[in-house]
mmCIF file of C-alpha atoms and ligand atoms in Angstrom:
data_model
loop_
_atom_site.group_PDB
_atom_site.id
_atom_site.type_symbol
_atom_site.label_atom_id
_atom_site.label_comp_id
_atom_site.label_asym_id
_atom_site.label_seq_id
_atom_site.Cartn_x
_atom_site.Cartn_y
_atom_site.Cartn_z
ATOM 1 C CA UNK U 296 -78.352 -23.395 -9.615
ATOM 2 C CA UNK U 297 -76.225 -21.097 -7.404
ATOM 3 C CA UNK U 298 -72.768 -22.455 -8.047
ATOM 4 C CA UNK U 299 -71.408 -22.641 -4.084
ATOM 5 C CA UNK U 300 -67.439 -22.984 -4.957
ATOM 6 C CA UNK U 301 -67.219 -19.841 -6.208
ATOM 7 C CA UNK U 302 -67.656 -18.035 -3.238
ATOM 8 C CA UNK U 303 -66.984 -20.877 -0.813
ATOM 9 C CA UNK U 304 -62.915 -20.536 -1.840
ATOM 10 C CA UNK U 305 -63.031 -16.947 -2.045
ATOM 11 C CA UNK U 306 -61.958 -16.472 1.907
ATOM 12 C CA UNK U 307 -58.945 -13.635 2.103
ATOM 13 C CA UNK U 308 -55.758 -15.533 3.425
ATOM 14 C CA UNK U 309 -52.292 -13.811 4.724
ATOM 15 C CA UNK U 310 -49.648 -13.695 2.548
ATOM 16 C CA UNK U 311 -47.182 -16.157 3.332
ATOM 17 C CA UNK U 312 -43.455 -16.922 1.977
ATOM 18 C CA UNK U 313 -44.063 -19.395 -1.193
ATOM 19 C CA UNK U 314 -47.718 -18.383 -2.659
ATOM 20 C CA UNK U 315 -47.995 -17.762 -5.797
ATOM 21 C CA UNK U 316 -51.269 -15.904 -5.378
ATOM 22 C CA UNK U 317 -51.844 -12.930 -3.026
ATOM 23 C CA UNK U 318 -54.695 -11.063 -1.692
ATOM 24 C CA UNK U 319 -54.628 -7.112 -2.547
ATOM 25 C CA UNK U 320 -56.711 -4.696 -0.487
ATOM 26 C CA UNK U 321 -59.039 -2.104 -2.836
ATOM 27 C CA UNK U 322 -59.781 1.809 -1.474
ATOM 28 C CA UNK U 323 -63.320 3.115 -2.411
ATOM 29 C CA UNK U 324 -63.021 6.007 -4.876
ATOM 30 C CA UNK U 325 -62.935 9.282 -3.108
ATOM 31 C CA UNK U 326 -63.532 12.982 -4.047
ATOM 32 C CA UNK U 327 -60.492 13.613 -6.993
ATOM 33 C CA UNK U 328 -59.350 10.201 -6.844
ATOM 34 C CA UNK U 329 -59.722 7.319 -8.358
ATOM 35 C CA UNK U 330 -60.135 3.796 -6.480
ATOM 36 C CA UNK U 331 -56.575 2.952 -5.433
ATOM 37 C CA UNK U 332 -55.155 -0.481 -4.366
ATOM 38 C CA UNK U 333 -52.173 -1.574 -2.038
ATOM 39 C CA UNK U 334 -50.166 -2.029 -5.157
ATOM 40 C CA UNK U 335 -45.767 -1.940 -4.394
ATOM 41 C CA UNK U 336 -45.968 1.423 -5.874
ATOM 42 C CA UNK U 337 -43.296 2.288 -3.579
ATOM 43 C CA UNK U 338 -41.389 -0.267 -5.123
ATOM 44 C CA UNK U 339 -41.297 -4.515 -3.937
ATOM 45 C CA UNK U 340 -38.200 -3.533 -1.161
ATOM 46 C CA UNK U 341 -39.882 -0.339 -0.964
ATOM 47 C CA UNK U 342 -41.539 0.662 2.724
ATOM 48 C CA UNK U 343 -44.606 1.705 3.233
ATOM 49 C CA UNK U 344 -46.624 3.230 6.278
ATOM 50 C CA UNK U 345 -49.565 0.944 7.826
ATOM 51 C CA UNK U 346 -51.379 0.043 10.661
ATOM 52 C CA UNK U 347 -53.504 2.424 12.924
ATOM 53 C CA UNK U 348 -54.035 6.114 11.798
ATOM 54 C CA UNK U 349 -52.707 6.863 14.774
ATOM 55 C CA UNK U 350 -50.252 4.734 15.377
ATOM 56 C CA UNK U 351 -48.512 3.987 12.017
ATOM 57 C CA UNK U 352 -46.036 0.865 11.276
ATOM 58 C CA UNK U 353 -43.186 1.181 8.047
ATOM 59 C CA UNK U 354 -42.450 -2.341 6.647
ATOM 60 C CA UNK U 355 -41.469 -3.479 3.611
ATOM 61 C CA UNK U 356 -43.932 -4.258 0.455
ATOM 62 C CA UNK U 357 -44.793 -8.037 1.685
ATOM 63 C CA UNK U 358 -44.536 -7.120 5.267
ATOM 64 C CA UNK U 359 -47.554 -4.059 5.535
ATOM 65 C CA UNK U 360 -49.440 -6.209 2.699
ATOM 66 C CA UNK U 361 -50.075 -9.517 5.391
ATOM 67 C CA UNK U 362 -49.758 -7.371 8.134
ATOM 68 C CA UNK U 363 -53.333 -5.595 6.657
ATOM 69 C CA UNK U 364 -54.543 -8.895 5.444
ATOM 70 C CA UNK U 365 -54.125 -10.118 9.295
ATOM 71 C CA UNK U 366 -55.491 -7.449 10.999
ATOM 72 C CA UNK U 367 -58.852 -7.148 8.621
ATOM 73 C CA UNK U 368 -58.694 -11.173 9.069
ATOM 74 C CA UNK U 369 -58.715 -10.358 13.010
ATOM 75 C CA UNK U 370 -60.390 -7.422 13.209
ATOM 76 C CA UNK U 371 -58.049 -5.996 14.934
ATOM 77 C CA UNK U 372 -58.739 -2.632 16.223
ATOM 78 C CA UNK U 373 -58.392 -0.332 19.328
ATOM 79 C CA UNK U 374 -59.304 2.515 21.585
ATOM 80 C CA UNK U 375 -57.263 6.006 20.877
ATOM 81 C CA UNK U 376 -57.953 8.649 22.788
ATOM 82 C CA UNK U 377 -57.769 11.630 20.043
ATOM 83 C CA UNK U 378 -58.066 15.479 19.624
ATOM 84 C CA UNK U 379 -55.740 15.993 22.718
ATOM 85 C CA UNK U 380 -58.229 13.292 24.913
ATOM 86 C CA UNK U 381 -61.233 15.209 24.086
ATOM 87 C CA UNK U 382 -62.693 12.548 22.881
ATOM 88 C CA UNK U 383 -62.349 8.422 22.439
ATOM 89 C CA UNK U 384 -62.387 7.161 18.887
ATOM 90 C CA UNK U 385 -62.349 3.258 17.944
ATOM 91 C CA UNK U 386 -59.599 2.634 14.919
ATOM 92 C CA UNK U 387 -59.129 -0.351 13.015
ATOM 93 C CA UNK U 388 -55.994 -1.870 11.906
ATOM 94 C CA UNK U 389 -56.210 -2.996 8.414
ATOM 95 C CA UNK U 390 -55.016 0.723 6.836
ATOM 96 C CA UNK U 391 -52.276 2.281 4.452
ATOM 97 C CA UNK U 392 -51.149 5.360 3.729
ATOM 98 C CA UNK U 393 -51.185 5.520 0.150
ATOM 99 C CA UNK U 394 -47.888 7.404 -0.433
ATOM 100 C CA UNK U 395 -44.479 8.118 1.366
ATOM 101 C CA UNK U 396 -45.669 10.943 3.282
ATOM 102 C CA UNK U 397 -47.009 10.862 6.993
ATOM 103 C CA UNK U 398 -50.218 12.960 5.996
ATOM 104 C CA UNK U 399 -50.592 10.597 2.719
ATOM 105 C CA UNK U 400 -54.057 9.718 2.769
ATOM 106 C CA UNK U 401 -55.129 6.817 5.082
ATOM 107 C CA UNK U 402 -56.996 3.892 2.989
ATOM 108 C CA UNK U 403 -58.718 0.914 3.952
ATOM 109 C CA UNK U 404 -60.418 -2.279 2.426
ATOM 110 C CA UNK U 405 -63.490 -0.145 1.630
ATOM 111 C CA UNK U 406 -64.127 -1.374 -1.750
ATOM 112 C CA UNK U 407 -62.877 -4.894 -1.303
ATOM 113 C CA UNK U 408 -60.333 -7.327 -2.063
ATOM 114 C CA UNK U 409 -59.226 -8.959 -5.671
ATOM 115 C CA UNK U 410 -57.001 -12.082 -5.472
ATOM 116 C CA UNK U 411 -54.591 -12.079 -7.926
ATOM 117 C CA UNK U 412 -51.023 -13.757 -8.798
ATOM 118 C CA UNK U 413 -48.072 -12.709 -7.028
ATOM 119 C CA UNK U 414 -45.877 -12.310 -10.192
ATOM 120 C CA UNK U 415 -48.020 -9.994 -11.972
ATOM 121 C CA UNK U 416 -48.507 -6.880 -8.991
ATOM 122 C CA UNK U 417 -46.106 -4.935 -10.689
ATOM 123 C CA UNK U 418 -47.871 -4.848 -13.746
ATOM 124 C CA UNK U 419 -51.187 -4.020 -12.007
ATOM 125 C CA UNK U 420 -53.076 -0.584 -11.821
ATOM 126 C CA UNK U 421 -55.340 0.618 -9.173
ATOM 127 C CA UNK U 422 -58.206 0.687 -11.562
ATOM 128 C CA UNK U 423 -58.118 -2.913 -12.849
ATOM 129 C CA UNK U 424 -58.366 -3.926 -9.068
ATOM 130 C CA UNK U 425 -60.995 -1.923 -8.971
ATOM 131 C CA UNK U 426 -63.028 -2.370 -12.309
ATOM 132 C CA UNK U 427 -62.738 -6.763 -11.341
ATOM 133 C CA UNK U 428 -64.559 -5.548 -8.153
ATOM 134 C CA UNK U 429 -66.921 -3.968 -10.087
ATOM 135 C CA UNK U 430 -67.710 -6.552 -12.459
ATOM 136 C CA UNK U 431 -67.470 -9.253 -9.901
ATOM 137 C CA UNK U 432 -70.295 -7.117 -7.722
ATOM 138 C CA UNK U 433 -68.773 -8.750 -4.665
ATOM 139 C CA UNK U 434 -65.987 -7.520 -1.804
ATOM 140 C CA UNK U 435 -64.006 -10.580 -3.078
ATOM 141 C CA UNK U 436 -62.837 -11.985 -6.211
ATOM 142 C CA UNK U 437 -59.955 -13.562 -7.737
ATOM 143 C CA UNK U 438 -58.387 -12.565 -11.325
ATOM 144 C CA UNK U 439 -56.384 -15.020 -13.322
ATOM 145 C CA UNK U 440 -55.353 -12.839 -16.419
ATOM 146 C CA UNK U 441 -55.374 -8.639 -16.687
ATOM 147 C CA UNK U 442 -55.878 -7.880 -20.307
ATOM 148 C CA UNK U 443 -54.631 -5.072 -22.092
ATOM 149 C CA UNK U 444 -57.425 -2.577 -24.370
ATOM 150 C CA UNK U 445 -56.622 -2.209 -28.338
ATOM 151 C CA UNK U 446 -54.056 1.038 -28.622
ATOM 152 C CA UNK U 447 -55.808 1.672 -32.395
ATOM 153 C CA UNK U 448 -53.465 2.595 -35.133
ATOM 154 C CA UNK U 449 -54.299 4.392 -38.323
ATOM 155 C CA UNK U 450 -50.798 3.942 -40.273
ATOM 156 C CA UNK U 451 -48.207 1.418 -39.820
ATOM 157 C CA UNK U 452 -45.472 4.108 -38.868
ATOM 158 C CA UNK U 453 -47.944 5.455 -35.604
ATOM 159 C CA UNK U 454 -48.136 1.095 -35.360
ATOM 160 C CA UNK U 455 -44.291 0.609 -35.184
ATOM 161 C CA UNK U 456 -44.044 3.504 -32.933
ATOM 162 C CA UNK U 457 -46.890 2.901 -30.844
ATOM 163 C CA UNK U 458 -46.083 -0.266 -29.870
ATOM 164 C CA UNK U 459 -42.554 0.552 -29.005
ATOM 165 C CA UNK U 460 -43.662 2.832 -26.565
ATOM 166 C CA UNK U 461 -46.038 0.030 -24.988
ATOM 167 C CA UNK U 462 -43.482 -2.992 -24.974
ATOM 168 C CA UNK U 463 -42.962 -2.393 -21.060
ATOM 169 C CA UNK U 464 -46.238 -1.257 -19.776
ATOM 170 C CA UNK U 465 -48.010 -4.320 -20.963
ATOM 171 C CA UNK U 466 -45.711 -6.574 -19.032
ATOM 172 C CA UNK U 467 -47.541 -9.871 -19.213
ATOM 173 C CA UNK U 468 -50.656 -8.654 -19.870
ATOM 174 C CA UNK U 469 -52.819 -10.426 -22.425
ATOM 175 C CA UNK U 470 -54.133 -7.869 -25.220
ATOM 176 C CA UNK U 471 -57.588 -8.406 -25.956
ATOM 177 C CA UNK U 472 -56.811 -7.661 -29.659
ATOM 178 C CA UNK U 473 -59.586 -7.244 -31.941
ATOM 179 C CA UNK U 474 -62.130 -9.734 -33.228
ATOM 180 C CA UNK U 475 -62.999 -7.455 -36.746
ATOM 181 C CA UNK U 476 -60.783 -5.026 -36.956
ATOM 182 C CA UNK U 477 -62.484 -1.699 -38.468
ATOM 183 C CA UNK U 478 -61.667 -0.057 -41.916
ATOM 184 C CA UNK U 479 -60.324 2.887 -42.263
ATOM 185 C CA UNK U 480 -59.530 5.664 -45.385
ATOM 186 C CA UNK U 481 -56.394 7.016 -45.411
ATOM 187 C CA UNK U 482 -55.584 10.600 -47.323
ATOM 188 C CA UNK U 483 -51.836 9.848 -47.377
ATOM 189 C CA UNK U 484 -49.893 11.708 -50.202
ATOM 190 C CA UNK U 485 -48.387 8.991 -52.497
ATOM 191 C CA UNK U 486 -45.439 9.219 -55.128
ATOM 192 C CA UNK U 487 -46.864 8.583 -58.478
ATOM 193 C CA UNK U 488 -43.524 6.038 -59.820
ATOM 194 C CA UNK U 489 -42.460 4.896 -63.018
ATOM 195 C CA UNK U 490 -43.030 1.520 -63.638
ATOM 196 C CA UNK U 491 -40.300 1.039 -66.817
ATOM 197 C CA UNK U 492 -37.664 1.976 -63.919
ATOM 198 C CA UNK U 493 -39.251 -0.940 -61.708
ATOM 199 C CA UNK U 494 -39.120 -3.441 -64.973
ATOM 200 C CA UNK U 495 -35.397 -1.995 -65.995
ATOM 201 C CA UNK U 496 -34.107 -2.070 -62.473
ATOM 202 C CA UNK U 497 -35.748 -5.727 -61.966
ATOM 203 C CA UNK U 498 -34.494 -6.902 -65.076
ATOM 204 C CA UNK U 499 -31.029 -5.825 -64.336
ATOM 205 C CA UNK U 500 -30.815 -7.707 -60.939
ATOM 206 C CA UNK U 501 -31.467 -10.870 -62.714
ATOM 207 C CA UNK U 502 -32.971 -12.456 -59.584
ATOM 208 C CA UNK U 503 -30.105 -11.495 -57.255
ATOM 209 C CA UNK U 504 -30.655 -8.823 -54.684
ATOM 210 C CA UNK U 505 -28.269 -6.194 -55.538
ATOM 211 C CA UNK U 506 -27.488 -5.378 -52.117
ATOM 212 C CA UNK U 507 -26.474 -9.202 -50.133
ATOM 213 C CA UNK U 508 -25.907 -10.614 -53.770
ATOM 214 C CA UNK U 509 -27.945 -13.461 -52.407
ATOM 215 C CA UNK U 510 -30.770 -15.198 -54.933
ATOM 216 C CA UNK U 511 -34.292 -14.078 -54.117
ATOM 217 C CA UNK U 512 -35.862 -15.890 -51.544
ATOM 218 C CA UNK U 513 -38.794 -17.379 -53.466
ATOM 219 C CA UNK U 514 -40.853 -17.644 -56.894
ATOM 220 C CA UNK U 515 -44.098 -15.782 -57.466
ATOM 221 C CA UNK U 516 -46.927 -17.515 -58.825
ATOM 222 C CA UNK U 517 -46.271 -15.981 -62.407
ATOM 223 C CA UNK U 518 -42.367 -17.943 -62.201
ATOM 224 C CA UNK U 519 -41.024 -15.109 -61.569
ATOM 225 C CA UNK U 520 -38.160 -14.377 -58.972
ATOM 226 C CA UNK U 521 -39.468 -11.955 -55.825
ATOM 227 C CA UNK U 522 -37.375 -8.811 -55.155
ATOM 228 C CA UNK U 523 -38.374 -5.147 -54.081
ATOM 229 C CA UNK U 524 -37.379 -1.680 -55.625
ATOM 230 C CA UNK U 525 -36.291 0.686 -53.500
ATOM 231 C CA UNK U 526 -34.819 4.027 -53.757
ATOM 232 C CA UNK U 527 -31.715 5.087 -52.484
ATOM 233 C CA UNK U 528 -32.656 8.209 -51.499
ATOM 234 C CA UNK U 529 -35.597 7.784 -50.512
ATOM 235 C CA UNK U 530 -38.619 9.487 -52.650
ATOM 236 C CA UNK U 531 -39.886 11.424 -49.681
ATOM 237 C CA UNK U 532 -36.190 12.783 -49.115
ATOM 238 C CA UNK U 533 -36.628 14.347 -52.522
ATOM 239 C CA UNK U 534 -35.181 11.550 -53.973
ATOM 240 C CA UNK U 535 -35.627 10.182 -57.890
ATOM 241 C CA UNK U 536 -37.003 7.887 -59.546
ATOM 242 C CA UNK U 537 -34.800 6.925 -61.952
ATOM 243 C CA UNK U 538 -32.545 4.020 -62.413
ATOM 244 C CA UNK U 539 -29.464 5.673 -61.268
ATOM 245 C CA UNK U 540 -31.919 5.993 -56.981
ATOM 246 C CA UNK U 541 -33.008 2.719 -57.860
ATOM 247 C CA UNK U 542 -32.106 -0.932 -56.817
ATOM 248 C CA UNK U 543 -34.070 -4.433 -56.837
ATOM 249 C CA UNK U 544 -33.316 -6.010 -53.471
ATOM 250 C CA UNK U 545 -34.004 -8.768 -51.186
ATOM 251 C CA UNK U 546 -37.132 -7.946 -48.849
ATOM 252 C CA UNK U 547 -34.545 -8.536 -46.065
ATOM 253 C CA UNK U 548 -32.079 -6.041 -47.272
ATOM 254 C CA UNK U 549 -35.036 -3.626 -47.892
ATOM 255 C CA UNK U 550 -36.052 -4.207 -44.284
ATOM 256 C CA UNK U 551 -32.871 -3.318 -43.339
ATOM 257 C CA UNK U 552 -32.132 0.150 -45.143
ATOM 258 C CA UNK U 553 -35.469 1.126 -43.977
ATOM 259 C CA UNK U 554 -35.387 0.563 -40.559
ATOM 260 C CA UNK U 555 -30.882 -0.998 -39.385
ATOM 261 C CA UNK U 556 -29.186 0.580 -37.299
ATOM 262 C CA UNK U 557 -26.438 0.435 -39.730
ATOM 263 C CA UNK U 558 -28.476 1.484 -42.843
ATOM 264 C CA UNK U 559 -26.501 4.277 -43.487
ATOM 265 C CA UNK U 560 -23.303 2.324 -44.105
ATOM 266 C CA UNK U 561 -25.509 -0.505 -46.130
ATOM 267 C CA UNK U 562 -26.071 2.651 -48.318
ATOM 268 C CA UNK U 563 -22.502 3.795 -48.827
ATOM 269 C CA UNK U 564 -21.681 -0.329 -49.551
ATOM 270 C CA UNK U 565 -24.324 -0.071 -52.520
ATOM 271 C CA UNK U 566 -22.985 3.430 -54.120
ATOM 272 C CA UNK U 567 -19.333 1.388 -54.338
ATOM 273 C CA UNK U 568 -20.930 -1.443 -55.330
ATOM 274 C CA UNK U 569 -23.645 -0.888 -57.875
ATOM 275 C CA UNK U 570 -21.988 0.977 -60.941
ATOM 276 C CA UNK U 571 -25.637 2.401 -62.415
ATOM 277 C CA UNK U 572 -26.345 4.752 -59.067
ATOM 278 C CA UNK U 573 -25.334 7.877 -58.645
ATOM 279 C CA UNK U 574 -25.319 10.039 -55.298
ATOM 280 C CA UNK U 575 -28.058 12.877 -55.016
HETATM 281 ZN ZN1 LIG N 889 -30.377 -8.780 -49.901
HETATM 282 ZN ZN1 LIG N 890 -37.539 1.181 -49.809
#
């Protein structure tokens, strides 16, 4: 059963003041470049150059966008008279110079047109426009969500890092994040630690963290109170392991040292305050 709604509702409309969803023009791929949308990539209050090839409009973002959703909606087009009148040659409205300059190249709706929301066209990139179109195998086609691809990680510092890095350019994206995630084997170098300094340094702490003073924040299954060793200076510093680098802390506190912005004074606080460590 051919499902008639689908298409039916998919008829490009000029932006107006208000909608929530917008219609964005899509440029074939040509020679060296990659398909490329009407996207603000000037910016939303940015200008941009529209209109005929040869006779070119500057209007804000929101301004050339309906202006080149009404004139493909018209068909609006006209008769120049080019190559110093040697010739007549019919041009059609609905165009955009895709960049700041006059001899930018001119692009039209060649590919198509993806409907998407208004809030998201920041976010957007040329190829998603164009990939929907692909998928979609039609010149029209509306996208609720724009997902964002698995950035793989093989340790959790490139993981903390990485995803540092991509806090702005997913925007509000969806990631597609990963059904099973795949295994993988490490060959990272590991200290090879005493564990009587683990059971001295525990037992001293008493179920305290020796860094807040607070009581550890839960019981392990074996009755136990839950607190972490960690080493002053750190192993891979060239750090010891003895109980005079080592303190049982609060996985809070341990968060901390490893990764506050005032770790460095949380350190000094512990060498006044913990009579067993000494500096290295
Ligand atoms: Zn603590
Ligand atoms: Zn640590």
């Amino acid at each position: 059963m051919l499902n008639l709604f689908s298409w039916v509702t998919l008829v490009i409309e000029k932006y107006q003041v208000g909608d929530s969803y917008v219609w964005i023009p899509v440029a074939k791929e040509t020679k060296g470049n990659g398909v490329r949308a009407f996207l603000p990539f000037n910016g939303l209050d940015g200008t941009y150059l529209h209109g005929y090839k040869a006779r070119i409009s500057e209007s804000k973002y929101l301004d050339a966008l309906s202006d080149i959703q009404r004139a493909y909606i018209e068909n609006e087009n006209e008769v120049f008279s080019v190559n110093k009148g040697a010739k007549d040659e019919r041009q059609y409205k609905a165009k955009w110079r895709h960049g700041r300059e006059q001899n930018a190249p001119l692009l039209g709706p060649t590919k198509g047109w993806v409907k998407v929301k208004l809030n998201r066209i920041q976010y957007l990139k040329d190829s998603e426009l164009g990939m929907a179109l692909d998928k979609s195998s039609d010149r029209y086609c509306q996208v609720e969500d724009f997902t964002f691809k698995p950035v793989l990680c093989n340790s959790a510092e490139e993981l903390i890092e990485k995803a540092e890095n991509l806090k702005e350019k997913i925007g509000d994206r969806i990631p597609d994040g990963q059904r099973v995630p795949n295994k993988c084997t490490t060959s990272q170098e590991a200290f090879i630690r005493d564990a009587a300094v683990v059971a001295y340094v525990l037992g001293v702490a008493n179920g305290s963290c020796e860094c807040c003073g607070e009581k550890s924040p839960f019981i392990k299954f074996n009755g136990e109170s839950y607190l972490e060793v960690h080493h002053v200076r750190h192993l891979a510093k060239g750090g010891s392991d003895t109980i005079s680098n080592a303190i049982a802390i609060c996985p809070n506190c341990h968060r901390e040292l490893h990764f506050g912005i005032d770790s460095n004074l949380l350190v000094e606080k512990l060498y006044l305050k913990v009579d067993r460590l000494i500096r290295e």
